[in-house]
mmCIF file of C-alpha atoms in Angstrom:
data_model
loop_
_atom_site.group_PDB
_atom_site.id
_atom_site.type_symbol
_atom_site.label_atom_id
_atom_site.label_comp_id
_atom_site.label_asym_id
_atom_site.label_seq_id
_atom_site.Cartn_x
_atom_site.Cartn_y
_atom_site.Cartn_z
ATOM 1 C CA UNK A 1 -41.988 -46.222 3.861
ATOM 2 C CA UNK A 2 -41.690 -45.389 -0.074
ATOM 3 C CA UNK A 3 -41.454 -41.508 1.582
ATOM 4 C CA UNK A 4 -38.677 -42.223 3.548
ATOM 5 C CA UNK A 5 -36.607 -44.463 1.071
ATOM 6 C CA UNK A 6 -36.761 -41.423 -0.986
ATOM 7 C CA UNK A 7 -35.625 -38.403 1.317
ATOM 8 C CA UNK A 8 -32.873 -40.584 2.198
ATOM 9 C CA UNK A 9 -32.058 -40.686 -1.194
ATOM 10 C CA UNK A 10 -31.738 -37.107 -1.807
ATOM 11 C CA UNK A 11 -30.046 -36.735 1.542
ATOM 12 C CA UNK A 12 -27.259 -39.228 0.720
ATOM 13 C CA UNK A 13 -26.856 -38.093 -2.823
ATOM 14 C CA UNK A 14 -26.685 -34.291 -1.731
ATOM 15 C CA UNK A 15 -28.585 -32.839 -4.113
ATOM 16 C CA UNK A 16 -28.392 -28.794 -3.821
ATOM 17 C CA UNK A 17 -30.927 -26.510 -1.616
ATOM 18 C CA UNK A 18 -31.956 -25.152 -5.203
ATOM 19 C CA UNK A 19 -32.845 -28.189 -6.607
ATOM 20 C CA UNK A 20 -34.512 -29.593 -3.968
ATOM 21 C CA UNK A 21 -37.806 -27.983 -3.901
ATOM 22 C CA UNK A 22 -39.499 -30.478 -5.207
ATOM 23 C CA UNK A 23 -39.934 -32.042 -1.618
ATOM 24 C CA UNK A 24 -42.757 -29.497 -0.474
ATOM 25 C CA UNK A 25 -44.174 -30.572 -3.831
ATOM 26 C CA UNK A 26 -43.841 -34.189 -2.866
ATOM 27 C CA UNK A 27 -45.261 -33.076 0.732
ATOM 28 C CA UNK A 28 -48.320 -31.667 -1.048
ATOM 29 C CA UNK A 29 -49.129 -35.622 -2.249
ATOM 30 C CA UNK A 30 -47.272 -35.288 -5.970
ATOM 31 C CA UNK A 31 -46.275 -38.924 -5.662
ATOM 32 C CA UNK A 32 -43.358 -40.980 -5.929
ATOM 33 C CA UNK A 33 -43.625 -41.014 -10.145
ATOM 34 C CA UNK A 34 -43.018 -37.482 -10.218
ATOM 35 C CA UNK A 35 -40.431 -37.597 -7.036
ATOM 36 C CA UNK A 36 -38.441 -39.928 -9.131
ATOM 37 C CA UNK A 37 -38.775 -38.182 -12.299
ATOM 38 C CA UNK A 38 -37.686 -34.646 -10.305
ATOM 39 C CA UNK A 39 -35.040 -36.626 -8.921
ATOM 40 C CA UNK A 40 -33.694 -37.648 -12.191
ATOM 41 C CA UNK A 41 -33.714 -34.166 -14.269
ATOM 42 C CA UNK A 42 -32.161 -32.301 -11.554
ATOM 43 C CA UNK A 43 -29.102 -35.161 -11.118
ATOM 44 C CA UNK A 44 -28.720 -35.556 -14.553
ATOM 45 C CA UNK A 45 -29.916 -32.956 -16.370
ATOM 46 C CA UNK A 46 -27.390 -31.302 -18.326
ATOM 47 C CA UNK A 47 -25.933 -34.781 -17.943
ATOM 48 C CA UNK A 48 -25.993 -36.836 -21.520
ATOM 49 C CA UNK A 49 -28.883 -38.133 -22.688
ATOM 50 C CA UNK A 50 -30.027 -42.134 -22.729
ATOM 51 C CA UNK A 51 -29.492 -42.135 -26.508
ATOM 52 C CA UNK A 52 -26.134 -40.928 -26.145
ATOM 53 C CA UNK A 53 -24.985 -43.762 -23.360
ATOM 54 C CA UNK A 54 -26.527 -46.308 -26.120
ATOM 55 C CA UNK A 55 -24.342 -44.869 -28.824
ATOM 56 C CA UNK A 56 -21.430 -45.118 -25.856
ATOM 57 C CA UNK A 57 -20.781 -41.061 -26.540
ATOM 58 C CA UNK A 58 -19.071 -39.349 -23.941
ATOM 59 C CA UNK A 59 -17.585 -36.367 -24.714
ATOM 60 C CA UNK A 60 -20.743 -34.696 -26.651
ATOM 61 C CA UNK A 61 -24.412 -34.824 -26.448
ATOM 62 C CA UNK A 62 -27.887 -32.746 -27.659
ATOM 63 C CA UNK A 63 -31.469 -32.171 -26.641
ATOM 64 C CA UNK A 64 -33.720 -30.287 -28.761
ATOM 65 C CA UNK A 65 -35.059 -26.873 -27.125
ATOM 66 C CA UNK A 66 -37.981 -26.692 -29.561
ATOM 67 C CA UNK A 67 -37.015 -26.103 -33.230
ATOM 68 C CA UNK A 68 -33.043 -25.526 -32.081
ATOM 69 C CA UNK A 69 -30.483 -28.328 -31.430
ATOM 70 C CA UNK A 70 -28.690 -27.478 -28.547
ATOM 71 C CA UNK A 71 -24.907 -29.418 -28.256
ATOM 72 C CA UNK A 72 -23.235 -29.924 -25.063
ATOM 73 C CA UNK A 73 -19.248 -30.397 -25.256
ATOM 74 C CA UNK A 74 -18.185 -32.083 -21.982
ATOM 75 C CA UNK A 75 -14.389 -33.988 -21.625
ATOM 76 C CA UNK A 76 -15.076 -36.534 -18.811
ATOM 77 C CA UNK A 77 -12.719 -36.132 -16.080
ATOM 78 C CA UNK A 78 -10.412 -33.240 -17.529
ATOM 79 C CA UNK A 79 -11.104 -29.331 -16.496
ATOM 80 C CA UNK A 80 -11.073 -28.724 -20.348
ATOM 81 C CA UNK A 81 -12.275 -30.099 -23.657
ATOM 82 C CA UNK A 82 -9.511 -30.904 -25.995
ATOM 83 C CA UNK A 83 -10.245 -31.358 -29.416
ATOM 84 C CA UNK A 84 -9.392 -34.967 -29.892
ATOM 85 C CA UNK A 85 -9.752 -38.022 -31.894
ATOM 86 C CA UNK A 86 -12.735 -38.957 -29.839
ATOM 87 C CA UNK A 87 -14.524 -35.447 -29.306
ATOM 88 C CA UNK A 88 -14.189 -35.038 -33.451
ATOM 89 C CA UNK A 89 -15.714 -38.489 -33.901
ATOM 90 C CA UNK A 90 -18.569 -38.127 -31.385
ATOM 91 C CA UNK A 91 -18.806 -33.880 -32.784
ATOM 92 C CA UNK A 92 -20.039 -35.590 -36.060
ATOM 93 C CA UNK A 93 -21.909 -38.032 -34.902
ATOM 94 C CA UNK A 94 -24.340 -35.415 -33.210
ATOM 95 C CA UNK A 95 -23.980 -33.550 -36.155
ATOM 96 C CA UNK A 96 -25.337 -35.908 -38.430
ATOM 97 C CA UNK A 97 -28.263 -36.458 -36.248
ATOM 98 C CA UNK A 98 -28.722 -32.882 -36.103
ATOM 99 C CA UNK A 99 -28.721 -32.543 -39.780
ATOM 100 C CA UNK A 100 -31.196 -35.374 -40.857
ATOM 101 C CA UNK A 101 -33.619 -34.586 -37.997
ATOM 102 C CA UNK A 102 -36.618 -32.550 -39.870
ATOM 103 C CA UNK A 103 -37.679 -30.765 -36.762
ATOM 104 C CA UNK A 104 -34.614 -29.088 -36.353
ATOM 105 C CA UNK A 105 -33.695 -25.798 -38.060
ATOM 106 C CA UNK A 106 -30.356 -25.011 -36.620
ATOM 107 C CA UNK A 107 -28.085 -25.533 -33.833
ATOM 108 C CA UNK A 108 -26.148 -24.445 -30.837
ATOM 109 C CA UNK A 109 -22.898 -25.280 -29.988
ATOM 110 C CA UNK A 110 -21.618 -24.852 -25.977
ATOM 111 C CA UNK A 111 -19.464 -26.042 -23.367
ATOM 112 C CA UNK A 112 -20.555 -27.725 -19.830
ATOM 113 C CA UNK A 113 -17.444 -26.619 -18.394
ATOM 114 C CA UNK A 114 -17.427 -22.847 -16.915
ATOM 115 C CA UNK A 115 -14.150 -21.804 -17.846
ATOM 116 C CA UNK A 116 -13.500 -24.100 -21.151
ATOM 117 C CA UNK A 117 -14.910 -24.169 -24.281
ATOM 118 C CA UNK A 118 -13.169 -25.901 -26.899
ATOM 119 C CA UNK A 119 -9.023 -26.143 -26.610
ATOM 120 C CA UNK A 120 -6.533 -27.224 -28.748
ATOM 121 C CA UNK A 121 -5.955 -30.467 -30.440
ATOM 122 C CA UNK A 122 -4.512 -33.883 -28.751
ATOM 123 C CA UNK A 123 -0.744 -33.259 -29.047
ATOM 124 C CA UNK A 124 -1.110 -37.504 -29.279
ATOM 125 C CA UNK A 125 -2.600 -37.174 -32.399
ATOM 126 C CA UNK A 126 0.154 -35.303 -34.056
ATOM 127 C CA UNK A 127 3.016 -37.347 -32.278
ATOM 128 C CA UNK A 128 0.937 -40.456 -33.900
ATOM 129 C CA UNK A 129 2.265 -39.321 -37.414
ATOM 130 C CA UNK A 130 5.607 -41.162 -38.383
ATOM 131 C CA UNK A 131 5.699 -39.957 -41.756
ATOM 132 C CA UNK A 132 5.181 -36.555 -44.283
ATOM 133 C CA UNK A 133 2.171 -38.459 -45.700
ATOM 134 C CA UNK A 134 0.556 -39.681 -42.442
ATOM 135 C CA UNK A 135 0.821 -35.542 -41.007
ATOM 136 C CA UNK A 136 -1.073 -34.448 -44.235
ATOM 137 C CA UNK A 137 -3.661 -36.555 -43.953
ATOM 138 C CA UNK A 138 -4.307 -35.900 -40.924
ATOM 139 C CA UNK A 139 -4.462 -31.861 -41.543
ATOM 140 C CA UNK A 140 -7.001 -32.735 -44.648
ATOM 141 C CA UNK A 141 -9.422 -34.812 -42.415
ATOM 142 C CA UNK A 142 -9.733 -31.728 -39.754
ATOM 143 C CA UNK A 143 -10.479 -29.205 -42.758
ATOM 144 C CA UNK A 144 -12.949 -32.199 -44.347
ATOM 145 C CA UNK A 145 -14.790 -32.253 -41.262
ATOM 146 C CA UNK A 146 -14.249 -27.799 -40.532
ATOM 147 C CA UNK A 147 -15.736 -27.643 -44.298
ATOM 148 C CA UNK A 148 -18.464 -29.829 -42.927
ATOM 149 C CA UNK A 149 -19.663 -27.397 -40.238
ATOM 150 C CA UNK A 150 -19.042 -24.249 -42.506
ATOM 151 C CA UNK A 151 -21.495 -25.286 -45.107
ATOM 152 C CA UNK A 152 -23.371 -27.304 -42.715
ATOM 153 C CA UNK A 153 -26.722 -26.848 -44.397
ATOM 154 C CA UNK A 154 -28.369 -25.606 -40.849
ATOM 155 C CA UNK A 155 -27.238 -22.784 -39.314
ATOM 156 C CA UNK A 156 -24.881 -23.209 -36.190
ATOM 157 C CA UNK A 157 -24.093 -20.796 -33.210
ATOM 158 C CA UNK A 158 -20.958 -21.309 -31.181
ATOM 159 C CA UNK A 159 -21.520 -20.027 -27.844
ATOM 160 C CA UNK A 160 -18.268 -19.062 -26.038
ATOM 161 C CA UNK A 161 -17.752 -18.994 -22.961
ATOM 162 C CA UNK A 162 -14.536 -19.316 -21.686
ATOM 163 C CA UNK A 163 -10.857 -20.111 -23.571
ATOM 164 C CA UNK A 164 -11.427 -20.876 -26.446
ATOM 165 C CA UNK A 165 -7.849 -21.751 -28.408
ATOM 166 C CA UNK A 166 -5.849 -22.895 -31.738
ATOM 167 C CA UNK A 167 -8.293 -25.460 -32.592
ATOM 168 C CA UNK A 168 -11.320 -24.528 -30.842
ATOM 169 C CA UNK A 169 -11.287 -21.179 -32.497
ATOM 170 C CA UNK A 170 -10.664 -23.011 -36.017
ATOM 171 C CA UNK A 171 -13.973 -24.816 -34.757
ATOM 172 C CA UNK A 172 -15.792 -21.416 -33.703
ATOM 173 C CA UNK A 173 -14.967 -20.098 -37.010
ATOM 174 C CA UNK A 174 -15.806 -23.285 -39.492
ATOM 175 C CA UNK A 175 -19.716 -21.880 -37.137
ATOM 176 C CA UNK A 176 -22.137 -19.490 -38.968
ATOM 177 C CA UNK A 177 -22.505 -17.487 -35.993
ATOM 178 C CA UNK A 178 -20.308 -16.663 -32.832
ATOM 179 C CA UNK A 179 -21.148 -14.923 -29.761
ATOM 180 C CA UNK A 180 -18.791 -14.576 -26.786
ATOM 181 C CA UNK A 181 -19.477 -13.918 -22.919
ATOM 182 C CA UNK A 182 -17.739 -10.822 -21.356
ATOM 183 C CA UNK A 183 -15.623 -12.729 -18.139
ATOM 184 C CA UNK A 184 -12.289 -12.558 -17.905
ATOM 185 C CA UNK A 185 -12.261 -16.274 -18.257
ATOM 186 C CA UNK A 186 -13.383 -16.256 -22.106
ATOM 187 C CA UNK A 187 -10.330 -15.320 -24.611
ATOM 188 C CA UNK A 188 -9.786 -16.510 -28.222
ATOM 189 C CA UNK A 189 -6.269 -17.576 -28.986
ATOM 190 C CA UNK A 190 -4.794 -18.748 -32.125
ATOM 191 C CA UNK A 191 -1.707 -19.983 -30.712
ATOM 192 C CA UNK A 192 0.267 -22.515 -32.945
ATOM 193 C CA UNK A 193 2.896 -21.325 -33.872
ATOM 194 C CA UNK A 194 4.027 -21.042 -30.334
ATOM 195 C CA UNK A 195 4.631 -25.127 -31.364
ATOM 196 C CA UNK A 196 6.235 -24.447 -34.225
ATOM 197 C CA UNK A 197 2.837 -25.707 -36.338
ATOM 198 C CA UNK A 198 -0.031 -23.454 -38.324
ATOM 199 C CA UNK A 199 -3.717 -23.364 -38.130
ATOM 200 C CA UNK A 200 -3.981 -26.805 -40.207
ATOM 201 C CA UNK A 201 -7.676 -27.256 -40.320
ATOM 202 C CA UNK A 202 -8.056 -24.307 -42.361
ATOM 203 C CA UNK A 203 -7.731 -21.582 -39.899
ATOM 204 C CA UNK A 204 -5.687 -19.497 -42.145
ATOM 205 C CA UNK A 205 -8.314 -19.034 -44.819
ATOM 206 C CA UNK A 206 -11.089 -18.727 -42.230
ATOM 207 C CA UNK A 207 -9.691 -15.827 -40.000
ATOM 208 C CA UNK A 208 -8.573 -13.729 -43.219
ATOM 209 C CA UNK A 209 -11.585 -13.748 -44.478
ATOM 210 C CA UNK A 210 -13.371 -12.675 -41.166
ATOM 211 C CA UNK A 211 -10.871 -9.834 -39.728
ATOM 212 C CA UNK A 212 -8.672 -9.538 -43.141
ATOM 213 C CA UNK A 213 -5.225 -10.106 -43.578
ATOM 214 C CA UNK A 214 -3.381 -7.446 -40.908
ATOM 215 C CA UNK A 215 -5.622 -8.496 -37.909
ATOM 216 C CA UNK A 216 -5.380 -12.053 -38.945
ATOM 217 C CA UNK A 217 -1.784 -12.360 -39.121
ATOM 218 C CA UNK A 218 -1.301 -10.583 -35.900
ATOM 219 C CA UNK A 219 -4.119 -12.846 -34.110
ATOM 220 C CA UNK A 220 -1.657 -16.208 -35.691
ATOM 221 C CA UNK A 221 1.677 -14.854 -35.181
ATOM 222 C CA UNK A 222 1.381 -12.906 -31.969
ATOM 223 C CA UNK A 223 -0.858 -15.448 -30.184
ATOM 224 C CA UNK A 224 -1.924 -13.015 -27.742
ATOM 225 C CA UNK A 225 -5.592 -13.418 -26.091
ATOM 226 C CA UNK A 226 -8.845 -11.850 -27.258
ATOM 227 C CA UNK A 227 -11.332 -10.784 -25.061
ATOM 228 C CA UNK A 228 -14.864 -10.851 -26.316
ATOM 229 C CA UNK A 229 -14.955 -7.013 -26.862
ATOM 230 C CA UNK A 230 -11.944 -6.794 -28.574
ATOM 231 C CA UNK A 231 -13.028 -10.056 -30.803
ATOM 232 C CA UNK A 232 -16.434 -8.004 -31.640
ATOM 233 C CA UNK A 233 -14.147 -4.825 -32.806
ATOM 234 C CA UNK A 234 -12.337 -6.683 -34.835
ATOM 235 C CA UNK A 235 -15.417 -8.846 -36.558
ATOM 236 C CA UNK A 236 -14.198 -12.472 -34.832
ATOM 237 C CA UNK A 237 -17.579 -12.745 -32.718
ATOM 238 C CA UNK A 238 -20.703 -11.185 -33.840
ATOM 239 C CA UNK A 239 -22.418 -10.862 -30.435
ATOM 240 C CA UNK A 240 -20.634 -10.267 -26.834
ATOM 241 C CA UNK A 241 -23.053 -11.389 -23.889
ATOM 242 C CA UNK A 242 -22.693 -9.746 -20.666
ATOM 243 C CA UNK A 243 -23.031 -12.968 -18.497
ATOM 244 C CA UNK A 244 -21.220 -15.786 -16.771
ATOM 245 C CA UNK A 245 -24.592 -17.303 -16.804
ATOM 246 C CA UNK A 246 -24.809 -20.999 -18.561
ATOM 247 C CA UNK A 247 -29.253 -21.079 -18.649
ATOM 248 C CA UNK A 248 -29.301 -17.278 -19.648
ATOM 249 C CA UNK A 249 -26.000 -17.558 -22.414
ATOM 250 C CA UNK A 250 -27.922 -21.090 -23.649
ATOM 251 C CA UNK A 251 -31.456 -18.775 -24.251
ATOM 252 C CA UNK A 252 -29.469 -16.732 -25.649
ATOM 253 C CA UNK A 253 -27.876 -18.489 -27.904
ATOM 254 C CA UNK A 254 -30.848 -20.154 -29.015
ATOM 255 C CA UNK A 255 -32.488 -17.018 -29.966
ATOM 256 C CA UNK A 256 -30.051 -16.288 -31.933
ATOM 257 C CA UNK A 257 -29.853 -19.052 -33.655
ATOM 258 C CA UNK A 258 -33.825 -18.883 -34.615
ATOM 259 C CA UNK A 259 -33.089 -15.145 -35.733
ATOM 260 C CA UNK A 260 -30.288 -16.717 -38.145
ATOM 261 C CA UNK A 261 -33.248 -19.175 -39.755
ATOM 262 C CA UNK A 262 -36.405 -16.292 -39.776
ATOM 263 C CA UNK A 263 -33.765 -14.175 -41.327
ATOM 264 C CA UNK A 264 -33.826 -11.367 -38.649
ATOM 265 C CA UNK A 265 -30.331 -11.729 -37.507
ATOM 266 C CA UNK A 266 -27.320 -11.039 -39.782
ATOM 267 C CA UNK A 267 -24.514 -13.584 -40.652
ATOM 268 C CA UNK A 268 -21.953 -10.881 -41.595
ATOM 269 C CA UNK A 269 -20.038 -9.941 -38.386
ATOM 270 C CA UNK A 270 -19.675 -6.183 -38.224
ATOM 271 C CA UNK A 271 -15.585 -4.963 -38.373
ATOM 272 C CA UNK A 272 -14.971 -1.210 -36.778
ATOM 273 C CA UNK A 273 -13.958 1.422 -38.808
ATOM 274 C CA UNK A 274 -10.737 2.026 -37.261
ATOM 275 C CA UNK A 275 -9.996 -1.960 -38.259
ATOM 276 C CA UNK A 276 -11.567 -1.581 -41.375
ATOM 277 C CA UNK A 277 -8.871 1.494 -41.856
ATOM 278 C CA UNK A 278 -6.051 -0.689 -40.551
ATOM 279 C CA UNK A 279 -6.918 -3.645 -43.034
ATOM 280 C CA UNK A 280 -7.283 -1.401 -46.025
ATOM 281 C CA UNK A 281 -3.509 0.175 -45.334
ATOM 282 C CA UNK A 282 -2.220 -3.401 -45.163
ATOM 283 C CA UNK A 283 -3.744 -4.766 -48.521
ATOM 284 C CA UNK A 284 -2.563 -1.692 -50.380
ATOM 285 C CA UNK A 285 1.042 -2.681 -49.825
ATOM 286 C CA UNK A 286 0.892 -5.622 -51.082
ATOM 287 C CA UNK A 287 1.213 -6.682 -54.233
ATOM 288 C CA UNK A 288 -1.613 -8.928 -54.047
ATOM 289 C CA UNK A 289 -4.605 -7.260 -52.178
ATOM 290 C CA UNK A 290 -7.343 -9.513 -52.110
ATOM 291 C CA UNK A 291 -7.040 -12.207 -49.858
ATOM 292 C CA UNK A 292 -10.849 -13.100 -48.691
ATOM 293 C CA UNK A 293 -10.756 -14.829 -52.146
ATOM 294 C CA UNK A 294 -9.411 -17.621 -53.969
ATOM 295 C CA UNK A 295 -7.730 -15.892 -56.702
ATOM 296 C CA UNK A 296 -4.873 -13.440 -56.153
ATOM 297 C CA UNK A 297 -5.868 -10.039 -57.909
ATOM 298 C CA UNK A 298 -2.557 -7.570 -57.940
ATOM 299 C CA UNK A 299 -1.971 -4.028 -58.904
ATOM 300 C CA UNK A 300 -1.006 -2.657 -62.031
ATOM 301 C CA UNK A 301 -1.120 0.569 -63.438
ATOM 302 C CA UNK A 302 -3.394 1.542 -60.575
ATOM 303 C CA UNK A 303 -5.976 -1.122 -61.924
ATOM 304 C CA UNK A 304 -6.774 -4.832 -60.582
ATOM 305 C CA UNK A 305 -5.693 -7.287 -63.038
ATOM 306 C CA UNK A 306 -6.488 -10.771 -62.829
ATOM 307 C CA UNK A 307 -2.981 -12.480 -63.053
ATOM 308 C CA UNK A 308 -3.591 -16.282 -61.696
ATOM 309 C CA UNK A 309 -5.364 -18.661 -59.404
ATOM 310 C CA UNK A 310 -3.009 -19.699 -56.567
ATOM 311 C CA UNK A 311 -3.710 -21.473 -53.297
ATOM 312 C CA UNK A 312 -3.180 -18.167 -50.407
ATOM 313 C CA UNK A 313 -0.358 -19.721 -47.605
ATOM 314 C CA UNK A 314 0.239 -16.930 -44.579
#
């Protein structure tokens, strides 16, 4: 009776060919324990976890895959993942978990969604601001929490895979490491200023100092798409993975981001020459050339001269 109560829970919950083969398991005398528990990990297992339901979380979650956290970023009911009031709250939350938990080295960020993984910012959030005052504080409380990540004291791997724009890419860049699938689906967009509004969560800073100041004002201005090669030529992503893949690109990730802690992997993303060459024509006409620092060196006499410390606006 137990038997049948079961199978005609599967049936009715239409569980996929793949995942049920666990019935000639179960036909084989496994049990109903380890029916149920086979049940519940294929249903809900990239679903989130019980501790996140307890902490009422609903837009991220994390399991541990040995010595790596891995986070999944999953909007309910929306075909992306905007980067909201909520998903920032609930990012942090997992982050701070992440960051006191001793077992854990470092950390993986991905979407759940095939095509999505991290968009831009809740337009709400913005129209929320009736004052000067109200939009600035705002813009310092996304480059608190991007400053956050960046120095997060354990490294963290954003794995791409699909758009990932304005915001998200200020997210995937604030990350220690960044590798991209090659779909047509994935792009990185910086695309702001298309609103009339900047990279505000310190974007600006972030993308010079990856892909200097030519590539990075182009990438702002222009807004145009980057596929993952192209975002590996430039040094934006230090690893393209040919895959659409989500097991194989979360493996990968994750061995990636144990490279980053046994100190096999490099953090530095490698820039072709021929953008290297491109970058190096741009600095040299301006008349201050170093902009993957804080202090603005210019030319004079054919020497760098330390003039002044100024805060860099593109």
């Amino acid at each position: 009776m137990a038997a049948q109560v079961a199978l005609t829970v599967v049936t009715r919950l239409a569980v996929p060919a793949r995942s049920t083969g666990f019935l000639n398991h179960f036909k084989k005398g496994l049990g109903i324990a380890s029916l149920s528990s086979t049940i519940c990990s294929d249903l809900f297992g990239r679903s989130f976890s019980a501790a996140s339901r307890l902490m009422g979380r609903t837009h991220v979650d994390w399991k541990a895959k040995g010595d790596v956290a891995v986070v999944y970023v999953n909007e309910p009911k929306s075909k992306v993942n905007r980067w909201s009031g909520h998903m920032q709250k609930e990012m942090m939350e997992v982050m701070d978990e992440i960051w006191t938990k001793d077992s854990v080295g470092s950390a993986v960020v991905m979407s759940s969604k095939p095509n999505s993984y991290i968009t831009g910012i809740d337009l709400k959030n913005i129209k929320a601001c009736k004052t000067e005052v109200e939009a600035i504080l705002l813009s310092r409380q996304w480059q608190g929490m991007m400053k956050r990540i960046e120095f997060s004291p354990k490294p963290i791997v954003a794995a791409i895979n699909g758009l990932c724009f304005n915001a998200g890419l200020e997210f995937a860049t604030a990350c220690q490491y960044r590798l991209a699938t090659r779909c047509i689906e994935t792009s990185l967009i910086s695309r702001e200023v298309r609103l009339g509004l900047m990279p505000s969560a310190g974007g600006t800073q972030r993308l010079t100092k990856l892909v200097g100041p030519y590539n990075a004002l182009e990438v702002m201005l222009e807004g145009y798409r980057i596929n993952a090669d192209a975002a590996k030529k430039m040094g934006l992503v230090h690893k393209v993975v040919d895959t659409k893949d989500f097991n194989y690109l979360e493996d990968i990730a994750v061995n990636c981001a144990r490279g980053i802690v046994n100190k096999s992997i490099s953090l530095t993303p490698q820039m072709s020459w021929a953008m290297k060459l491109q970058d190096f024509n741009h600095r040299t006409r301006l008349p201050w050339c170093d902009l993957a620092t804080d202090e603005g060196l210019c030319y004079i006499t054919g020497k760098k001269n330390k003039l002044f410390n100024f805060l860099i606006m593109i």
